[in-house]
XYZ file of C-alpha atoms in Angstrom:
642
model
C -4.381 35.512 57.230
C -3.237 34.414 53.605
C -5.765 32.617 51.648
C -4.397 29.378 49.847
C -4.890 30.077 45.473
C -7.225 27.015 45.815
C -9.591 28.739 48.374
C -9.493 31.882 46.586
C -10.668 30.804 43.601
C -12.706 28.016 44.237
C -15.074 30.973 46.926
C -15.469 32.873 43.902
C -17.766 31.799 40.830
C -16.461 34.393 38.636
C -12.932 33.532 38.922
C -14.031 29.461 38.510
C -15.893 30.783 35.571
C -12.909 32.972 33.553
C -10.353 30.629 34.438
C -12.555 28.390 32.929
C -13.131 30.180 30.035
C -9.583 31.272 29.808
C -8.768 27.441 29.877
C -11.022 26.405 27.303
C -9.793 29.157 25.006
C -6.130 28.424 25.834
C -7.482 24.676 24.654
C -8.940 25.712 21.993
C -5.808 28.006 20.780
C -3.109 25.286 21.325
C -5.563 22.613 19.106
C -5.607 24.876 16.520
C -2.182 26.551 16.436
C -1.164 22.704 17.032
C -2.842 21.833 13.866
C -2.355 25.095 11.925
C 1.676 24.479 13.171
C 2.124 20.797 12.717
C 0.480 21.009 8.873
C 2.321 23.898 8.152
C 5.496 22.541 9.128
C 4.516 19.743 7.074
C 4.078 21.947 4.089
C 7.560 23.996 4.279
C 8.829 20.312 4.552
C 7.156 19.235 1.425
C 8.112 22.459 -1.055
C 11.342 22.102 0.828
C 11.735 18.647 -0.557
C 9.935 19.590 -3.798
C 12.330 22.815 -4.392
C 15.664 20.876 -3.653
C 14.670 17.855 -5.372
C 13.819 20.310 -8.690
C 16.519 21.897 -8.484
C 18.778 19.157 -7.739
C 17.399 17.058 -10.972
C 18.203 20.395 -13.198
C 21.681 20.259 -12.164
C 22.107 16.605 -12.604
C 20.703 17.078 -15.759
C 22.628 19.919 -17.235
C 25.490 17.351 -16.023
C 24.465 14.332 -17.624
C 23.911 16.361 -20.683
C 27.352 16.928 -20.863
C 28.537 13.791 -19.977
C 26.170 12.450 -22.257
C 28.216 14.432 -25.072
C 31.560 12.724 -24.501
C 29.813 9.633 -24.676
C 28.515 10.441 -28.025
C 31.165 12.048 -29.183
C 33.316 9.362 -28.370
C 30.899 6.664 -29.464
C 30.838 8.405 -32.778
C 34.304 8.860 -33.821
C 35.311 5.295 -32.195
C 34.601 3.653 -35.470
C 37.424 6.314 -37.289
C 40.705 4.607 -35.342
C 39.643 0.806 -35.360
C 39.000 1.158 -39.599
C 42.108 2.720 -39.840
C 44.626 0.749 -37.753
C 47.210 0.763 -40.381
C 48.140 4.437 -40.373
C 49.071 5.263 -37.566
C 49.482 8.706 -38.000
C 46.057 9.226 -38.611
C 44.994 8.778 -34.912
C 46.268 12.751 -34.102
C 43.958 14.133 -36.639
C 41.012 11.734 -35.432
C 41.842 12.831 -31.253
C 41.793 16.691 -32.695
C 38.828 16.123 -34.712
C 36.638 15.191 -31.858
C 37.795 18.485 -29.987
C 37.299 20.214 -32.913
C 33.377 19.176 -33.280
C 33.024 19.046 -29.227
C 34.690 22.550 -27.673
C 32.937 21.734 -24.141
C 35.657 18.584 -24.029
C 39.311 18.815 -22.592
C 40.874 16.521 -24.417
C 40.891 12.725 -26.356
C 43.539 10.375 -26.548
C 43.873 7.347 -28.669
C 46.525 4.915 -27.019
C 47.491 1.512 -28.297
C 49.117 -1.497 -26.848
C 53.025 -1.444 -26.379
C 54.775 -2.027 -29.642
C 51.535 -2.271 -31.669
C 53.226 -0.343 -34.443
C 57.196 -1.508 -35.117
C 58.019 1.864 -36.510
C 56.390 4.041 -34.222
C 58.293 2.391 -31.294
C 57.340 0.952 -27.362
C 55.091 4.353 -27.137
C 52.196 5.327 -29.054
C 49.360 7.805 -27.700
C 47.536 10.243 -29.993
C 46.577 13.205 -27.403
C 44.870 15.901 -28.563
C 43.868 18.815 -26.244
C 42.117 22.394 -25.851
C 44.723 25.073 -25.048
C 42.370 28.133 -24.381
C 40.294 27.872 -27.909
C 43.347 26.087 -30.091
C 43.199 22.448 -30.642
C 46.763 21.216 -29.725
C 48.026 17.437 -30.689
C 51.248 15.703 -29.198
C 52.109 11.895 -28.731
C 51.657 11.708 -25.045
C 53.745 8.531 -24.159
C 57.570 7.824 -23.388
C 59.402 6.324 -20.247
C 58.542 9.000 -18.029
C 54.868 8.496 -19.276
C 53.742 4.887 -19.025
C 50.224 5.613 -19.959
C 49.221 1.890 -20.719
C 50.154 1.461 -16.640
C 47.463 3.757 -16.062
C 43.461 3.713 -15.047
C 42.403 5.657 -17.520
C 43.846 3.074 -19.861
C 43.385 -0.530 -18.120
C 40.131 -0.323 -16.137
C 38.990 -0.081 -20.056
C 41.157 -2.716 -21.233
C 40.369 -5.311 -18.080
C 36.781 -4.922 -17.515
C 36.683 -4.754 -21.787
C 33.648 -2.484 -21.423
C 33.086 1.869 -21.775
C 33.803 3.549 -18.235
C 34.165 6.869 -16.387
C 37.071 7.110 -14.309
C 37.551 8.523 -11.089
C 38.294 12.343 -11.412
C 42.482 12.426 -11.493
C 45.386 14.999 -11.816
C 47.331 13.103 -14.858
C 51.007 13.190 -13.923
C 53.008 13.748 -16.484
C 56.225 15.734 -16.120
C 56.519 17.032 -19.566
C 52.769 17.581 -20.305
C 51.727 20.809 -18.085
C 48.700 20.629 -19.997
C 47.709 18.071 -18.216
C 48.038 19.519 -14.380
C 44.373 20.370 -14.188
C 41.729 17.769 -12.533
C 39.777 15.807 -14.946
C 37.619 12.998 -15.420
C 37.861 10.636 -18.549
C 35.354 8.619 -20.647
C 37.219 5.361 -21.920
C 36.567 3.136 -24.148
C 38.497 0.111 -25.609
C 39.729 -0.330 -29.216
C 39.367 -3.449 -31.320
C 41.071 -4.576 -34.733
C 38.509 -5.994 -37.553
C 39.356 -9.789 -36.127
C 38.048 -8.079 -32.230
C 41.321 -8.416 -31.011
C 41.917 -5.529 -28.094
C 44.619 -2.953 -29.688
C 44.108 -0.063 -27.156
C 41.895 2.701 -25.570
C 40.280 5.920 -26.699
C 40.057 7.983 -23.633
C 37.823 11.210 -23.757
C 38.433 14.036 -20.691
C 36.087 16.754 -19.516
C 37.559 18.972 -16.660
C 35.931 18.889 -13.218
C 36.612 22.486 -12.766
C 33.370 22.809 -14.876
C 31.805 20.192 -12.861
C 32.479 21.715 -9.692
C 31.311 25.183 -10.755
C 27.743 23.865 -12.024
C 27.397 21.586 -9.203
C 28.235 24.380 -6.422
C 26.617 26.979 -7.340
C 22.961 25.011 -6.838
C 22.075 26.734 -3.450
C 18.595 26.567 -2.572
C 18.653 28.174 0.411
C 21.677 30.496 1.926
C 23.940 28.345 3.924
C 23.275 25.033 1.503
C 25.895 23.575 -0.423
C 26.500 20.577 -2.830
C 28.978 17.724 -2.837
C 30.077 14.793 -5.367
C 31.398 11.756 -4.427
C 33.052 8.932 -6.458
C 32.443 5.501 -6.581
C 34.588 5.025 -3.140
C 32.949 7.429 -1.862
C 35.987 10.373 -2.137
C 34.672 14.251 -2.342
C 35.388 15.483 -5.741
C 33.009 18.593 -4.904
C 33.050 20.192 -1.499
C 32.838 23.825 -0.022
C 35.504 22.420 2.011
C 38.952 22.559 -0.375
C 40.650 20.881 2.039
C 38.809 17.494 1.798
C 39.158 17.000 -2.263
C 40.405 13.673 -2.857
C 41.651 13.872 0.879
C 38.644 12.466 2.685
C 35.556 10.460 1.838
C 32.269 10.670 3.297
C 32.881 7.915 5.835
C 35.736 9.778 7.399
C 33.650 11.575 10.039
C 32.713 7.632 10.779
C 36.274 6.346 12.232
C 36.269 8.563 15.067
C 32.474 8.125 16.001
C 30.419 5.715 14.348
C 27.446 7.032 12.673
C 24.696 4.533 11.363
C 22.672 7.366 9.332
C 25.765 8.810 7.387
C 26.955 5.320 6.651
C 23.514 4.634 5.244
C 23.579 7.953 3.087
C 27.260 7.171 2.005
C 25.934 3.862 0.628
C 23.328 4.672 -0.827
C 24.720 7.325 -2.906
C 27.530 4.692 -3.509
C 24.594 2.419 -4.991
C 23.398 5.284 -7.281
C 19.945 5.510 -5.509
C 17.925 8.547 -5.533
C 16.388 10.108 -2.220
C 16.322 12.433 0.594
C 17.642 11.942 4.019
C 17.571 13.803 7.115
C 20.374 13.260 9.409
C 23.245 14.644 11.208
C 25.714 16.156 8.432
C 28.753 17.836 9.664
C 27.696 19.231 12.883
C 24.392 20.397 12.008
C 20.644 18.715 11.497
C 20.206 18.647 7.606
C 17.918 17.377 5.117
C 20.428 15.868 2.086
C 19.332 15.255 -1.084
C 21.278 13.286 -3.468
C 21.397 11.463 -6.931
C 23.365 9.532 -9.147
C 25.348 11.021 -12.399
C 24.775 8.637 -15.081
C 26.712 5.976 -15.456
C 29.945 7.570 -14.054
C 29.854 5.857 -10.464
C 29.301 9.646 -9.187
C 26.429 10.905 -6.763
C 25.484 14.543 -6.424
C 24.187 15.631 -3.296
C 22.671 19.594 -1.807
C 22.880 19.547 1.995
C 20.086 22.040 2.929
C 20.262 22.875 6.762
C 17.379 22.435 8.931
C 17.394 26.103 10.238
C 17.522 27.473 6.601
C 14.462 25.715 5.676
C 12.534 26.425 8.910
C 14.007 29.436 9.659
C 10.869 31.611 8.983
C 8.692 29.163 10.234
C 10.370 29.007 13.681
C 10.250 32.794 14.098
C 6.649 32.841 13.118
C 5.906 30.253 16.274
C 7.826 31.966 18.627
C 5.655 35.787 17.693
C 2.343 33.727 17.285
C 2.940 31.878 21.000
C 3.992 34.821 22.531
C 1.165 36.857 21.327
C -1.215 34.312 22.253
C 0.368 33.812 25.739
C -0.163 37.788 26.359
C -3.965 37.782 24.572
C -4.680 34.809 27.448
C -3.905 36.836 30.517
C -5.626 40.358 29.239
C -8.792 37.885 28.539
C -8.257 36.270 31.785
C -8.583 39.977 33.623
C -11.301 41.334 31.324
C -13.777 37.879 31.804
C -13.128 37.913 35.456
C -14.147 41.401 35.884
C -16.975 41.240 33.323
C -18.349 37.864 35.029
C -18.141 39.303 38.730
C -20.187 41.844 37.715
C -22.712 40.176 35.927
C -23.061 36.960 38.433
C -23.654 39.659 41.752
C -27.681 39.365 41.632
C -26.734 35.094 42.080
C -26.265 35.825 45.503
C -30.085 36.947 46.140
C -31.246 34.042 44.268
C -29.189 31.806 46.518
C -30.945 33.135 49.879
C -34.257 32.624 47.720
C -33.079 28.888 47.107
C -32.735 28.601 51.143
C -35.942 29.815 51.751
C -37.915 27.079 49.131
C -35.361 24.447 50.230
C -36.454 25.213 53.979
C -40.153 24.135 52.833
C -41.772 27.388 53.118
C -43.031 27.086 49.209
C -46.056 29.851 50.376
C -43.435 32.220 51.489
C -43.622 35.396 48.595
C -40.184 35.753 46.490
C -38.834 39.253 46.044
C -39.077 40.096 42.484
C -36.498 40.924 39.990
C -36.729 43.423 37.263
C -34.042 41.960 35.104
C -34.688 40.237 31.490
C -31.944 37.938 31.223
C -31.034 34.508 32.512
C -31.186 35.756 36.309
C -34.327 37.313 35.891
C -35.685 33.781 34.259
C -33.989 32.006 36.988
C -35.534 34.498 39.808
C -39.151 33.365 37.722
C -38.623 30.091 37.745
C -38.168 29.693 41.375
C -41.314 31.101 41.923
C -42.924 29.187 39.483
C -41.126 26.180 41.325
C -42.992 26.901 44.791
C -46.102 25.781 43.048
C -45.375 23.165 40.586
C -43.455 21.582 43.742
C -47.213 21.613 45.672
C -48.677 20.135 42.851
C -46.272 17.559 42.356
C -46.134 16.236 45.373
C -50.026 15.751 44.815
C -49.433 14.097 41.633
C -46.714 11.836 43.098
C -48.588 10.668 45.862
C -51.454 9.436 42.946
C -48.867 7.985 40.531
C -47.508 5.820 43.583
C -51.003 4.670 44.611
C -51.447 3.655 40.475
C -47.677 1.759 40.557
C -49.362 0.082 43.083
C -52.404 -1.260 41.400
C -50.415 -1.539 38.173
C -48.458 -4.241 39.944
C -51.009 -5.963 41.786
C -52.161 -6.420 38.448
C -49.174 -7.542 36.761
C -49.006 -10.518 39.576
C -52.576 -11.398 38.527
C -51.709 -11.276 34.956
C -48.408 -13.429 35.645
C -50.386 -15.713 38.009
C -53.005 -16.314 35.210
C -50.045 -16.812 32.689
C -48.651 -19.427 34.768
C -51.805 -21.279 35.379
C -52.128 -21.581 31.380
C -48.708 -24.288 31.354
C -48.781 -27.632 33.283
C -47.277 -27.299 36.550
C -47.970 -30.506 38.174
C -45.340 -33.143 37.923
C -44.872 -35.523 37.993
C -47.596 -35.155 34.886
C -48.845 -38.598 34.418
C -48.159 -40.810 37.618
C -49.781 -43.635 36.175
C -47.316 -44.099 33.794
C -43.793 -45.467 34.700
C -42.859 -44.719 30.803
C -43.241 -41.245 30.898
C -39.975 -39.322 32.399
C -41.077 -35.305 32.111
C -40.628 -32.474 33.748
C -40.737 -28.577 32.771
C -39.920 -25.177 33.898
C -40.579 -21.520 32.724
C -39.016 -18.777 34.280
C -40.132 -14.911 32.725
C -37.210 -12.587 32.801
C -39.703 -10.222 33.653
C -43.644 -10.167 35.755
C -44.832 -11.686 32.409
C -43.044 -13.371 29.394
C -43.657 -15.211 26.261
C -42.077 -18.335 26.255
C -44.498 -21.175 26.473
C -44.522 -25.225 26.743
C -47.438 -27.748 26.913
C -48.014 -31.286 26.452
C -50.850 -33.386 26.651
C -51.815 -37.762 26.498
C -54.386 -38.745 23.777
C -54.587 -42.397 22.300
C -51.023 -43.437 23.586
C -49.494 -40.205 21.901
C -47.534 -37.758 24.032
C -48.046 -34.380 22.034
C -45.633 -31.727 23.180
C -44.202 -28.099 22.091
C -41.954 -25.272 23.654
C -42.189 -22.131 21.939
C -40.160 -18.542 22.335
C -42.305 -15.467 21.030
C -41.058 -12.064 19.680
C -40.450 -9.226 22.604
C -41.313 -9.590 25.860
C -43.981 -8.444 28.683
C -48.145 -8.137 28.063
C -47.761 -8.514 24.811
C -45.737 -11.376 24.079
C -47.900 -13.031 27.142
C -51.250 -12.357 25.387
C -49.435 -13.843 21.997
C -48.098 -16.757 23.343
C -51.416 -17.589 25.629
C -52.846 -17.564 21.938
C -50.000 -20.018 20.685
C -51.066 -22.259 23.683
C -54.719 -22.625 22.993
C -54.100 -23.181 19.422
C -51.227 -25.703 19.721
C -53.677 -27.357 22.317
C -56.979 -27.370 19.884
C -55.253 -28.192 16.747
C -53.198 -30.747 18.268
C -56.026 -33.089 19.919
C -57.408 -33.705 16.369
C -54.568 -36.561 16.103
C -52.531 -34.118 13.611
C -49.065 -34.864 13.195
C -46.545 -32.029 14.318
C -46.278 -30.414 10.753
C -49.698 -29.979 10.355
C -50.129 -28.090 13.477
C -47.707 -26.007 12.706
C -48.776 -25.495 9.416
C -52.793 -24.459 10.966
C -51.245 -22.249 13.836
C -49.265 -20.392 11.273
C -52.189 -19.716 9.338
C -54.415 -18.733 12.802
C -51.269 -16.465 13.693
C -51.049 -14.530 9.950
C -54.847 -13.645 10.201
C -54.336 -9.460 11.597
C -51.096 -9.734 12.716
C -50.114 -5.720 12.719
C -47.704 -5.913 14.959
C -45.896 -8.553 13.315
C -45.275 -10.976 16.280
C -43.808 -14.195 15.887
C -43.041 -17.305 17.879
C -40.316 -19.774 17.338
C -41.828 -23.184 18.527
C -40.541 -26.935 18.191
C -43.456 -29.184 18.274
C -43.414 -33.013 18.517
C -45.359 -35.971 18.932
C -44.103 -39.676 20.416
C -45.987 -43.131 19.594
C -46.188 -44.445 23.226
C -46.535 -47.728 21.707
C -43.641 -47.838 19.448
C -41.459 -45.172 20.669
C -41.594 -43.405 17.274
C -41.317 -39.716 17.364
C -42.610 -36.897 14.643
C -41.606 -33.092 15.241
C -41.747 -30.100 13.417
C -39.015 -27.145 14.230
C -40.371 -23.850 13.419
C -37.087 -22.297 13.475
C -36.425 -22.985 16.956
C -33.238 -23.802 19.257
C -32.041 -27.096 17.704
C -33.189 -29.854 20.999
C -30.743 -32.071 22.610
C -30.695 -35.576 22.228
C -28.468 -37.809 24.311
C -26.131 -35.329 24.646
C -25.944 -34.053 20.655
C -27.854 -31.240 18.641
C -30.611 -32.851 17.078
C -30.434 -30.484 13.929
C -33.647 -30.486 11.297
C -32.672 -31.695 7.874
C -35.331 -29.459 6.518
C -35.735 -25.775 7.451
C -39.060 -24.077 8.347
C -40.127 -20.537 8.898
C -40.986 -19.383 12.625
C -44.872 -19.084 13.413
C -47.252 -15.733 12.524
C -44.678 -14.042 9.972
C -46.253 -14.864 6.450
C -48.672 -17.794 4.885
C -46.263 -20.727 4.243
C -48.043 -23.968 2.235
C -46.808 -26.124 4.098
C -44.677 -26.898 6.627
C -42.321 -30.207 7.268
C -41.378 -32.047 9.376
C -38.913 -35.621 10.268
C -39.499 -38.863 12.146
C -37.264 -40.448 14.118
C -38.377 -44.386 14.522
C -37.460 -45.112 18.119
C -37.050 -42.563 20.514
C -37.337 -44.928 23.989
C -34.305 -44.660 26.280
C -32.978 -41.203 24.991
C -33.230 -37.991 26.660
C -34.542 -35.086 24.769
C -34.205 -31.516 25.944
C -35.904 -28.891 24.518
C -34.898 -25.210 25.940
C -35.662 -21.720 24.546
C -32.545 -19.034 24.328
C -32.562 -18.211 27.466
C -30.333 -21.240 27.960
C -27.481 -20.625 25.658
C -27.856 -17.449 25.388
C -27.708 -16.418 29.558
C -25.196 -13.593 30.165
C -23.324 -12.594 32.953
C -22.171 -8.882 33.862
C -19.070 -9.009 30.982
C -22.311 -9.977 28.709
C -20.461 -13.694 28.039
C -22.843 -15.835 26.975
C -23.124 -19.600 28.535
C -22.386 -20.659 24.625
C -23.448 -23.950 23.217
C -20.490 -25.831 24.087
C -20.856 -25.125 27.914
C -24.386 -26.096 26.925
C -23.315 -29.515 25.455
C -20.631 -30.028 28.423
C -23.809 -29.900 30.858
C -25.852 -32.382 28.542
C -23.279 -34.948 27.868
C -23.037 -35.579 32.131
C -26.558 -36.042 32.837
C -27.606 -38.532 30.384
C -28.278 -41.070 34.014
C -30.383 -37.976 35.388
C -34.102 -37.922 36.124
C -36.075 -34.874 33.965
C -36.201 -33.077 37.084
C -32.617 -33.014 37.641
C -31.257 -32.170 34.900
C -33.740 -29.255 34.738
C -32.558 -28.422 38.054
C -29.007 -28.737 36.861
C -29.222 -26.316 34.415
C -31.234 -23.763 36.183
C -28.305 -23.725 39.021
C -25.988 -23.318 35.715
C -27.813 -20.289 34.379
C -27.384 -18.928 37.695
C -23.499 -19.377 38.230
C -22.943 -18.197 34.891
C -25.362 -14.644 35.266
C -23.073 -14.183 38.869
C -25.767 -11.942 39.877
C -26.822 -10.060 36.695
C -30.300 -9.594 35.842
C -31.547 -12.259 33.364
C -31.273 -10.956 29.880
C -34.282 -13.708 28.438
C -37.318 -15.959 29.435
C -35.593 -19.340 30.148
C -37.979 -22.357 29.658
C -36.282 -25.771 29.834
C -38.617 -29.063 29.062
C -36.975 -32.530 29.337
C -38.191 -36.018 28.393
C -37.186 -39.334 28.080
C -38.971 -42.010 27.142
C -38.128 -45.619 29.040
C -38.825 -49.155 27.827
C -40.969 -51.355 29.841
C-alpha cells in the first residue's frame, strides 16, 4: 500500500527534523543571496551609471572644447570685418586668417547683404576654406548660389543673435568643396551706426563630430547618437537614419510615452539617464546637451551588457545552492535518524510515568548527551512529581486562607466608609449618596463625610497602586481626613496637615489624589481644596481649580490653597475618582470626558442615588464585559433650599 508524502514524513522525526533544517537553511540562503543579489545589482547599476555618465561628460567635453574654439575664434576676428567695411576686399584675407590661426575649423565665410558694395555687384561672400592643410579663398556667391536665401545666413540675420545651425550638406554646384556635412557658427555683422550689413559664418565638419562621439563605447554593443534641435540623428550606428529619421519616428507606428519623454528632454538640453525601451532592446540611455548648439549627445548602453556578468553569476550561484540543498537534505536525514533512535525507549519510559506508576524503576542509559539528560530527567521527574503533588495540595489549602483573609481585609476596608444612606434622614437639605467599588478584593480609593456645627465636611480620594497596600494607605488618609477635619479647619488646611502626616517615612513613596470640601449648611457657601484630583462636576460642567496643588504624601508643601464658591444650594456636585472617565472596554477605549459630561448634563433632575446608579450601569455598558481596569468611587451631592 503506497504511503501519502504527508504520512511519510510527518511518522518520521528525522525527516520532520532535516526538512526542517533544510528549510531553514534554504531560508536563510535565499535572504542572504536576496540581499547579497539585490545590493549588488544595485552596485553594477550605480558604476554603470557612474562609468557612462564619466565617460559621456569627457566626450561632451572634448566637443564643447571645440565648439568652444569657433566661438572664440569667431568672436575674435568679428571685430576685423565690421572696422573695415569699406574695403571690401579685405574680407578674403580676414575668412583665411581665421583658418590660418584655427586648423581644427573647415571653413569661414563673411557674407554681406545684396548690393552692399556697388562695385562688387548683387553677390558678395568672402569664403575661405581648408583643402587638406592649404588655406583656399573664393567669393562663394552668384545666381546659382543665393547664399543670403540660406540658414546659415538668415537664422543669424532674423533672430539678430550668434547661433549654431543644424548640421547641412551646402549645395552649391560649383563649390565641391563644400559637399561634405558640416555645422556652422553664425554670427551677424553690424556697421559703426549698428545697422545689420551681413553674417560671418564659421564651419566645423561633423565627420569629426561623428568620429569622437562614436567611438565612446562603454561597454561592447553600446553606441552613441546626436540629435538636433528637431530632434533629427546627426550621429547614428545606423547610416541609414542620418538626417532621414528623428528620434520620434519609432513613435508614429506605436506610440511610446518613455521615448517621447527622452526625445524631449534631450530636445530641452537636460542632463540625465533613462531606462527604457530603445530600439528593440531594454537600455539604460544617457544623454546631454552640447553647448549652446541645440544638440544632445546620448550612449545607449544595453541592459544585458551591463548585467551580463552579473546574470551569469546568479544563474551558477542558484544552481549551486539548489544542488548543496538536496546533498544536505540526504546527509541531515541520515545523520538525524541515527542519532534520534534511543527517542523511541524514552517514549515507552514516558508511557510508563504518564500511566502513574512514578515507583516503577527506569532502565538506565549510558549516554552523555541530550538523551542521556533527558533519560535522567525522567527519573528525576518520578519524584519531584510525588513531591509536588504534596506541595500542591498545601499551597491550595494556603490560597484558601489567603483569601478568606483578603474578604476580611476587604470587609474591614469597607466598614471604614459610610455605607448607610440615606446618611442624615433628619435632614431634608442634605441630598447624598456614595459608592466605592475596588477593581480588585481591596483598593485604595476612599470617600467620607461627616455633620459638625451645620458644616457638611466631605473628601474622595484615589491613592497610588492598588491592593493591601494602597488599602492600608488610604485607611490612613481616612482617619486623618476624619481627625483633622472635626477641628472646624477649612479644606486647605486639612490638606495642608495630612500632607505633612503622609511625608513623615514615606519609603515607598505613596500618594493620594484627594478633593476635599466643606459646605456652610446655613448659607450654602462651599470651601474645597483639590489636591490634584479629577476636576468635580457641577451642574453638568467641570468645576476646574483656579489654583493648582500638589497630590497628598509626595513632598512638604507650605501651604496648600484652596477657593470658595458663595452659594452652592440647588446644584449638583459629583465628585468621582478615574475609574469613571477612565473605564475601558476590551479595544481599551476609554468612556472619555465628553461621554462623561453627556451623562451629567441629563441628570441634573436626578436624586444622588440615581445618578450614581446611572453611571455605574454606564461603566458597565462601556467595559462590555472586560475586567475593570481601576477602583471606581462616585460621591454625589446636592444641596436643596428650604
Amino acid at each position: 500500500m503506497r504511503i501519502p508524502m504527508r504520512s511519510y514524513i510527518r511518522r518520521s522525526l528525522s525527516r520532520r527534523l532535516s526538512l526542517l533544517i533544510v528549510l531553514i537553511a534554504t531560508i536563510i540562503f535565499v535572504a542572504a543571496l536576496g540581499f547579497m543579489f539585490v545590493e549588488s545589482r544595485k552596485a553594477v547599476r550605480e558604476e554603470a551609471i557612474s562609468s557612462a555618465t564619466e565617460t559621456l561628460d569627457n566626450t561632451v567635453l572634448r566637443v564643447n572644447s571645440l565648439l568652444d574654439r569657433v566661438v572664440i575664434a569667431t568672436d575674435n576676428f568679428e571685430w576685423l570685418p565690421a572696422r573695415h567695411l569699406n574695403t571690401p576686399d579685405s574680407m578674403f584675407t580676414y575668412s583665411a586668417r581665421i583658418l590660418r590661426c584655427n586648423p581644427d575649423l573647415n571653413g569661414c565665410s563673411i557674407s554681406f547683404e545684396p548690393d552692399l558694395f556697388k562695385d562688387k555687384g548683387r553677390y558678395f561672400s568672402a569664403y575661405s576654406y581648408n583643402n587638406h592643410g592649404t588655406i583656399e579663398t573664393t567669393q562663394e556667391g552668384n545666381e546659382q548660389y543665393e547664399y543670403f536665401y540660406f540658414d546659415w545666413y538668415q537664422m543669424a540675420k532674423l533672430l539678430d543673435y550668434p547661433v549654431w545651425t543644424e548640421p547641412f550638406v551646402d549645395y552649391n554646384p560649383e563649390a565641391v568643396y563644400t559637399k561634405e556635412v558640416i555645422a556652422s557658427y553664425c554670427k551677424p555683422l553690424r556697421d559703426n551706426d549698428g545697422n545689420y550689413v551681413g553674417t560671418i559664418s564659421t564651419d566645423i565638419s561633423l565627420e569629426w563630430l561623428s568620429k569622437t562621439i562614436s567611438e565612446v563605447k562603454p561597454y561592447p554593443n553600446s553606441y552613441s547618437i546626436m540629435i538636433g534641435a528637431g530632434g533629427t540623428f546627426f550621429v547614428h550606428p545606423d547610416s541609414t537614419k542620418l538626417f532621414n529619421e528623428t528620434i520620434f519616428t519609432p513613435t508614429l507606428e506605436k506610440p511610446d510615452t518613455a521615448l517621447t519623454a527622452l526625445g524631449h528632454a534631450m530636445q530641452r538640453g537636460e542632463t540625465g539617464v533613462r531606462q527604457l525601451m530603445f530600439e528593440g532592446q531594454d537600455c539604460y540611455v544617457f544623454y546631454k546637451a552640447l553647448g549652446s548648439t541645440g544638440w544632445s549627445v546620448a550612449i545607449v548602453c544595453p541592459e544585458s551588457d551591463i548585467f551580463g556578468g552579473y546574470n551569469r553569476l546568479y544563474r551558477i550561484v542558484i544552481a549551486i545552492v539548489i544542488l548543496g540543498l538536496i546533498v544536505m537534505l540526504f546527509v541531515f536525514s541520515r545523520i538525524i535518524g541515527h542519532e534520534l533512535k534511543p527517542l523511541h525507549t524514552l517514549a515507552l519510559q514516558a508511557e510508563t510515568i504518564a500511566s502513574g506508576q512514578f515507583d516503577k524503576t527506569l532502565p538506565k542509559d549510558k549516554r552523555i548527551d541530550e538523551i542521556g539528560s533527558l533519560n535522567h530527567t525522567f527519573s528525576n521527574m518520578q519524584h519531584s512529581l510525588v513531591n509536588f503533588i504534596e506541595e500542591l495540595k498545601s499551597t491550595t489549602a494556603m490560597k484558601a486562607t489567603i483569601e478568606s483573609e483578603l474578604k476580611v481585609a476587604s470587609d474591614i476596608q469597607m466598614g471604614l466608609i459610610p455605607r448607610v444612606f440615606p446618611p442624615f434622614p433628619h435632614r431634608q437639605d442634605i441630598d447624598l449618596y456614595a459608592s466605592m467599588t475596588p477593581a480588585k478584593e481591596v483598593g485604595g480609593d476612599l470617600y467620607d463625610y461627616f455633620l459638625q456645627d451645620e458644616r457638611l465636611y466631605f473628601c474622595i480620594g484615589d491613592v497610588s497602586g492598588k491592593g493591601i497596600p494602597a488599602s492600608m494607605f488610604m485607611a490612613i488618609t481616612r482617619n486623618l481626613f476624619r481627625i483633622i477635619a472635626q477641628q472646624n479647619r477649612a479644606p486647605w488646611e486639612v490638606a495642608t496637615q495630612i500632607n505633612s502626616f503622609l511625608t513623615r517615612d514615606n519609603e515607598q513613596s505613596m500618594f493620594v489624589t484627594m478633593f476635599i470640601g466643606m459646605i456652610d449648611l446655613r448659607k450654602g457657601l462651599m470651601e474645597f481644596c483639590n489636591c490634584g484630583h479629577n476636576a468635580p462636576i457641577l451642574d453638568g460642567k467641570f468645576l476646574e481649580a483656579k489654583d493648582t496643588n500638589q497630590p497628598l504624601g509626595l513632598w512638604e508643601s507650605k501651604a496648600f490653597v484652596g477657593e470658595v464658591i458663595e452659594d452652592i444650594r440647588d446644584k449638583q456636585l459629583l465628585l468621582y475618582t478615574d475609574g469613571l472617565n477612565e473605564a475601558e472596554n476590551q479595544q481599551q477605549e476609554r468612556l472619555g470626558d465628553e461621554r462623561l459630561l453627556e451623562l451629567m448634563q441629563d441628570s441634573t433632575h436626578l436624586s444622588s442615588e440615581e445618578v450614581v446608579t446611572k453611571l455605574k450601569a454606564a461603566v458597565i455598558n462601556h467595559r462590555a464585559g472586560a475586567e475593570p481596569n481601576d477602583d471606581l468611587t462616585l460621591l454625589c451631592l446636592s444641596i436643596k433650599s428650604l
